[in-house]
């Protein structure tokens, strides 16, 4: 009888544990506002030569034409190296101004000096709206229109990192194209309407929203790709100076002394099998690489390196990698 009672209790505990786990895994509705402080969008752009991205980052609230407006800093991010952090360059290329009214977003057209409708966060299938972009150009048609009427083709619920979002898709048969729009976030393929590729085959523009972040939601990655153990979003958004000195999140490795003078010791805290260690300077040049190392703990002679900041990549047998920075003095 006692064994039966224990069995029943264990079964109930297991069922309760599974129920709690399932409940905790349920996505939650994202009710955070549009463009709070810290709001940052990173979009990938078409490029045949190197990885190129556009970052739009909230700077401050301001007023244009008596309209309360969000001022965004527009920056270009490019990578010229093989690794995702190599040859990273970020430059401010201008400013954009967006305004919210009645659950819709408007974009300030600096050429026409007026606000144009950009997108709504709660439309219905079949709704139409006029969008425009005075900056677009079709190289094969000088008369290509800069304004067009788009319509909502479908609505759906999307889940990103356990958050629920309402979204809708826009028409693909017009001169201009916007793509899907995510509620309280924005365009999933481009921030502003652009020339629809089938209507002008020589045009090249945005591809997709890679990641978004703000002070309320934190960071949301829209890409499943990863590089050296980091999400694509993390590697694009951060520079070498923001890489950790040693493992903090997963406590994978301890690097000491850091700064290093002659020897840099690597202590494996996660019992992982090290396959290769590589060291790069801040320009992305390979300064050291070795496969003949202790698979658990290693010591690297760095006396040959000039004083300065370096990046060390620790590759493991399972295909994962960890990337840290260290100083040579």
mmCIF file of N, CA and C in Angstrom, residues 22-78:
data_model
loop_
_atom_site.group_PDB
_atom_site.id
_atom_site.type_symbol
_atom_site.label_atom_id
_atom_site.label_comp_id
_atom_site.label_asym_id
_atom_site.label_seq_id
_atom_site.Cartn_x
_atom_site.Cartn_y
_atom_site.Cartn_z
ATOM 1 N N UNK A 22 4.861 23.467 -19.237
ATOM 2 C CA UNK A 22 4.080 23.805 -20.419
ATOM 3 C C UNK A 22 3.484 25.198 -20.278
ATOM 4 N N UNK A 23 3.017 25.512 -19.049
ATOM 5 C CA UNK A 23 2.418 26.822 -18.814
ATOM 6 C C UNK A 23 3.439 27.926 -18.996
ATOM 7 N N UNK A 24 4.656 27.705 -18.456
ATOM 8 C CA UNK A 24 5.708 28.711 -18.564
ATOM 9 C C UNK A 24 6.152 28.921 -19.998
ATOM 10 N N UNK A 25 5.917 27.894 -20.836
ATOM 11 C CA UNK A 25 6.379 27.997 -22.221
ATOM 12 C C UNK A 25 5.383 28.728 -23.113
ATOM 13 N N UNK A 26 4.208 29.055 -22.572
ATOM 14 C CA UNK A 26 3.199 29.716 -23.389
ATOM 15 C C UNK A 26 3.653 31.121 -23.769
ATOM 16 N N UNK A 27 3.549 31.480 -25.052
ATOM 17 C CA UNK A 27 3.933 32.833 -25.477
ATOM 18 C C UNK A 27 3.041 33.881 -24.823
ATOM 19 N N UNK A 28 3.593 35.052 -24.601
ATOM 20 C CA UNK A 28 2.850 36.159 -24.009
ATOM 21 C C UNK A 28 2.653 37.252 -25.052
ATOM 22 N N UNK A 29 1.574 37.990 -24.925
ATOM 23 C CA UNK A 29 1.293 39.081 -25.853
ATOM 24 C C UNK A 29 2.207 40.261 -25.549
ATOM 25 N N UNK A 30 2.842 40.790 -26.563
ATOM 26 C CA UNK A 30 3.713 41.951 -26.394
ATOM 27 C C UNK A 30 2.851 43.213 -26.409
ATOM 28 N N UNK A 31 2.677 43.814 -25.228
ATOM 29 C CA UNK A 31 1.875 45.030 -25.112
ATOM 30 C C UNK A 31 2.729 46.283 -24.945
ATOM 31 N N UNK A 32 4.031 46.148 -25.135
ATOM 32 C CA UNK A 32 4.909 47.314 -24.994
ATOM 33 C C UNK A 32 4.621 48.319 -26.108
ATOM 34 N N UNK A 33 4.874 49.597 -25.862
ATOM 35 C CA UNK A 33 4.567 50.626 -26.867
ATOM 36 C C UNK A 33 5.547 50.620 -28.027
ATOM 37 N N UNK A 34 5.181 51.321 -29.076
ATOM 38 C CA UNK A 34 6.060 51.489 -30.227
ATOM 39 C C UNK A 34 7.161 52.492 -29.901
ATOM 40 N N UNK A 35 8.364 52.174 -30.263
ATOM 41 C CA UNK A 35 9.533 53.052 -30.186
ATOM 42 C C UNK A 35 9.739 53.699 -28.818
ATOM 43 N N UNK A 36 9.908 52.892 -27.756
ATOM 44 C CA UNK A 36 10.296 53.468 -26.471
ATOM 45 C C UNK A 36 11.785 53.823 -26.493
ATOM 46 N N UNK A 37 12.306 54.453 -25.444
ATOM 47 C CA UNK A 37 13.744 54.750 -25.409
ATOM 48 C C UNK A 37 14.580 53.495 -25.667
ATOM 49 N N UNK A 38 15.646 53.664 -26.417
ATOM 50 C CA UNK A 38 16.521 52.545 -26.751
ATOM 51 C C UNK A 38 16.108 51.767 -27.979
ATOM 52 N N UNK A 39 14.979 52.127 -28.591
ATOM 53 C CA UNK A 39 14.498 51.388 -29.767
ATOM 54 C C UNK A 39 15.543 51.396 -30.882
ATOM 55 N N UNK A 40 15.880 50.207 -31.367
ATOM 56 C CA UNK A 40 16.899 50.067 -32.408
ATOM 57 C C UNK A 40 16.493 48.955 -33.370
ATOM 58 N N UNK A 41 16.467 49.283 -34.650
ATOM 59 C CA UNK A 41 16.182 48.309 -35.709
ATOM 60 C C UNK A 41 17.449 48.107 -36.537
ATOM 61 N N UNK A 42 17.755 46.860 -36.888
ATOM 62 C CA UNK A 42 18.882 46.580 -37.778
ATOM 63 C C UNK A 42 18.367 45.763 -38.961
ATOM 64 N N UNK A 43 18.511 46.328 -40.157
ATOM 65 C CA UNK A 43 18.047 45.691 -41.391
ATOM 66 C C UNK A 43 19.236 45.289 -42.257
ATOM 67 N N UNK A 44 19.156 44.103 -42.823
ATOM 68 C CA UNK A 44 20.168 43.669 -43.782
ATOM 69 C C UNK A 44 19.831 44.246 -45.148
ATOM 70 N N UNK A 45 20.862 44.695 -45.874
ATOM 71 C CA UNK A 45 20.664 45.219 -47.215
ATOM 72 C C UNK A 45 21.349 44.336 -48.248
ATOM 73 N N UNK A 46 20.825 44.380 -49.463
ATOM 74 C CA UNK A 46 21.446 43.650 -50.567
ATOM 75 C C UNK A 46 22.819 44.231 -50.863
ATOM 76 N N UNK A 47 23.807 43.360 -50.966
ATOM 77 C CA UNK A 47 25.152 43.785 -51.340
ATOM 78 C C UNK A 47 25.888 42.592 -51.924
ATOM 79 N N UNK A 48 26.548 42.786 -53.057
ATOM 80 C CA UNK A 48 27.262 41.701 -53.722
ATOM 81 C C UNK A 48 28.720 41.619 -53.295
ATOM 82 N N UNK A 49 29.191 42.599 -52.540
ATOM 83 C CA UNK A 49 30.610 42.643 -52.199
ATOM 84 C C UNK A 49 30.898 42.344 -50.735
ATOM 85 N N UNK A 50 30.024 42.775 -49.815
ATOM 86 C CA UNK A 50 30.277 42.546 -48.396
ATOM 87 C C UNK A 50 28.963 42.624 -47.625
ATOM 88 N N UNK A 51 28.995 42.210 -46.352
ATOM 89 C CA UNK A 51 27.800 42.270 -45.514
ATOM 90 C C UNK A 51 27.515 43.719 -45.151
ATOM 91 N N UNK A 52 26.285 44.145 -45.390
ATOM 92 C CA UNK A 52 25.929 45.551 -45.214
ATOM 93 C C UNK A 52 24.577 45.648 -44.516
ATOM 94 N N UNK A 53 24.496 46.532 -43.515
ATOM 95 C CA UNK A 53 23.282 46.669 -42.722
ATOM 96 C C UNK A 53 22.980 48.146 -42.472
ATOM 97 N N UNK A 54 21.705 48.434 -42.211
ATOM 98 C CA UNK A 54 21.284 49.768 -41.818
ATOM 99 C C UNK A 54 20.702 49.686 -40.406
ATOM 100 N N UNK A 55 21.186 50.547 -39.533
ATOM 101 C CA UNK A 55 20.683 50.601 -38.160
ATOM 102 C C UNK A 55 19.924 51.902 -37.945
ATOM 103 N N UNK A 56 18.727 51.799 -37.411
ATOM 104 C CA UNK A 56 17.925 52.957 -37.032
ATOM 105 C C UNK A 56 17.780 52.930 -35.517
ATOM 106 N N UNK A 57 18.250 53.967 -34.843
ATOM 107 C CA UNK A 57 18.271 53.979 -33.386
ATOM 108 C C UNK A 57 17.622 55.247 -32.839
ATOM 109 N N UNK A 58 16.718 55.075 -31.895
ATOM 110 C CA UNK A 58 16.043 56.211 -31.264
ATOM 111 C C UNK A 58 17.062 57.122 -30.586
ATOM 112 N N UNK A 59 16.966 58.426 -30.863
ATOM 113 C CA UNK A 59 17.828 59.394 -30.188
ATOM 114 C C UNK A 59 17.052 60.228 -29.171
ATOM 115 N N UNK A 60 15.917 60.794 -29.613
ATOM 116 C CA UNK A 60 15.148 61.638 -28.697
ATOM 117 C C UNK A 60 13.784 61.958 -29.309
ATOM 118 N N UNK A 61 12.903 62.502 -28.472
ATOM 119 C CA UNK A 61 11.637 63.050 -28.953
ATOM 120 C C UNK A 61 11.867 64.491 -29.393
ATOM 121 N N UNK A 62 11.210 64.883 -30.466
ATOM 122 C CA UNK A 62 11.340 66.249 -30.959
ATOM 123 C C UNK A 62 10.026 66.657 -31.623
ATOM 124 N N UNK A 63 9.975 67.863 -32.171
ATOM 125 C CA UNK A 63 8.766 68.368 -32.819
ATOM 126 C C UNK A 63 9.114 68.880 -34.207
ATOM 127 N N UNK A 64 8.375 68.416 -35.220
ATOM 128 C CA UNK A 64 8.530 68.892 -36.600
ATOM 129 C C UNK A 64 7.153 69.269 -37.128
ATOM 130 N N UNK A 65 7.042 70.474 -37.638
ATOM 131 C CA UNK A 65 5.753 70.949 -38.173
ATOM 132 C C UNK A 65 4.623 70.772 -37.162
ATOM 133 N N UNK A 66 4.939 71.072 -35.896
ATOM 134 C CA UNK A 66 3.966 70.963 -34.799
ATOM 135 C C UNK A 66 3.511 69.530 -34.534
ATOM 136 N N UNK A 67 4.301 68.555 -34.975
ATOM 137 C CA UNK A 67 3.985 67.142 -34.766
ATOM 138 C C UNK A 67 5.022 66.529 -33.830
ATOM 139 N N UNK A 68 4.567 65.869 -32.769
ATOM 140 C CA UNK A 68 5.483 65.161 -31.874
ATOM 141 C C UNK A 68 6.114 63.994 -32.631
ATOM 142 N N UNK A 69 7.432 63.965 -32.635
ATOM 143 C CA UNK A 69 8.163 63.069 -33.530
ATOM 144 C C UNK A 69 9.273 62.332 -32.794
ATOM 145 N N UNK A 70 9.575 61.124 -33.265
ATOM 146 C CA UNK A 70 10.725 60.362 -32.785
ATOM 147 C C UNK A 70 11.886 60.577 -33.755
ATOM 148 N N UNK A 71 12.997 61.071 -33.241
ATOM 149 C CA UNK A 71 14.184 61.256 -34.077
ATOM 150 C C UNK A 71 15.052 60.005 -33.993
ATOM 151 N N UNK A 72 15.341 59.408 -35.149
ATOM 152 C CA UNK A 72 16.156 58.202 -35.221
ATOM 153 C C UNK A 72 17.474 58.496 -35.918
ATOM 154 N N UNK A 73 18.553 57.960 -35.377
ATOM 155 C CA UNK A 73 19.860 58.054 -36.024
ATOM 156 C C UNK A 73 19.992 56.891 -37.000
ATOM 157 N N UNK A 74 20.278 57.193 -38.249
ATOM 158 C CA UNK A 74 20.482 56.154 -39.266
ATOM 159 C C UNK A 74 21.976 55.926 -39.448
ATOM 160 N N UNK A 75 22.413 54.677 -39.297
ATOM 161 C CA UNK A 75 23.830 54.333 -39.436
ATOM 162 C C UNK A 75 23.987 53.156 -40.382
ATOM 163 N N UNK A 76 25.112 53.126 -41.062
ATOM 164 C CA UNK A 76 25.453 51.969 -41.896
ATOM 165 C C UNK A 76 26.462 51.114 -41.148
ATOM 166 N N UNK A 77 26.293 49.796 -41.222
ATOM 167 C CA UNK A 77 27.221 48.845 -40.614
ATOM 168 C C UNK A 77 27.691 47.902 -41.710
ATOM 169 N N UNK A 78 28.995 47.777 -41.866
ATOM 170 C CA UNK A 78 29.530 46.885 -42.893
ATOM 171 C C UNK A 78 30.634 46.023 -42.311
#
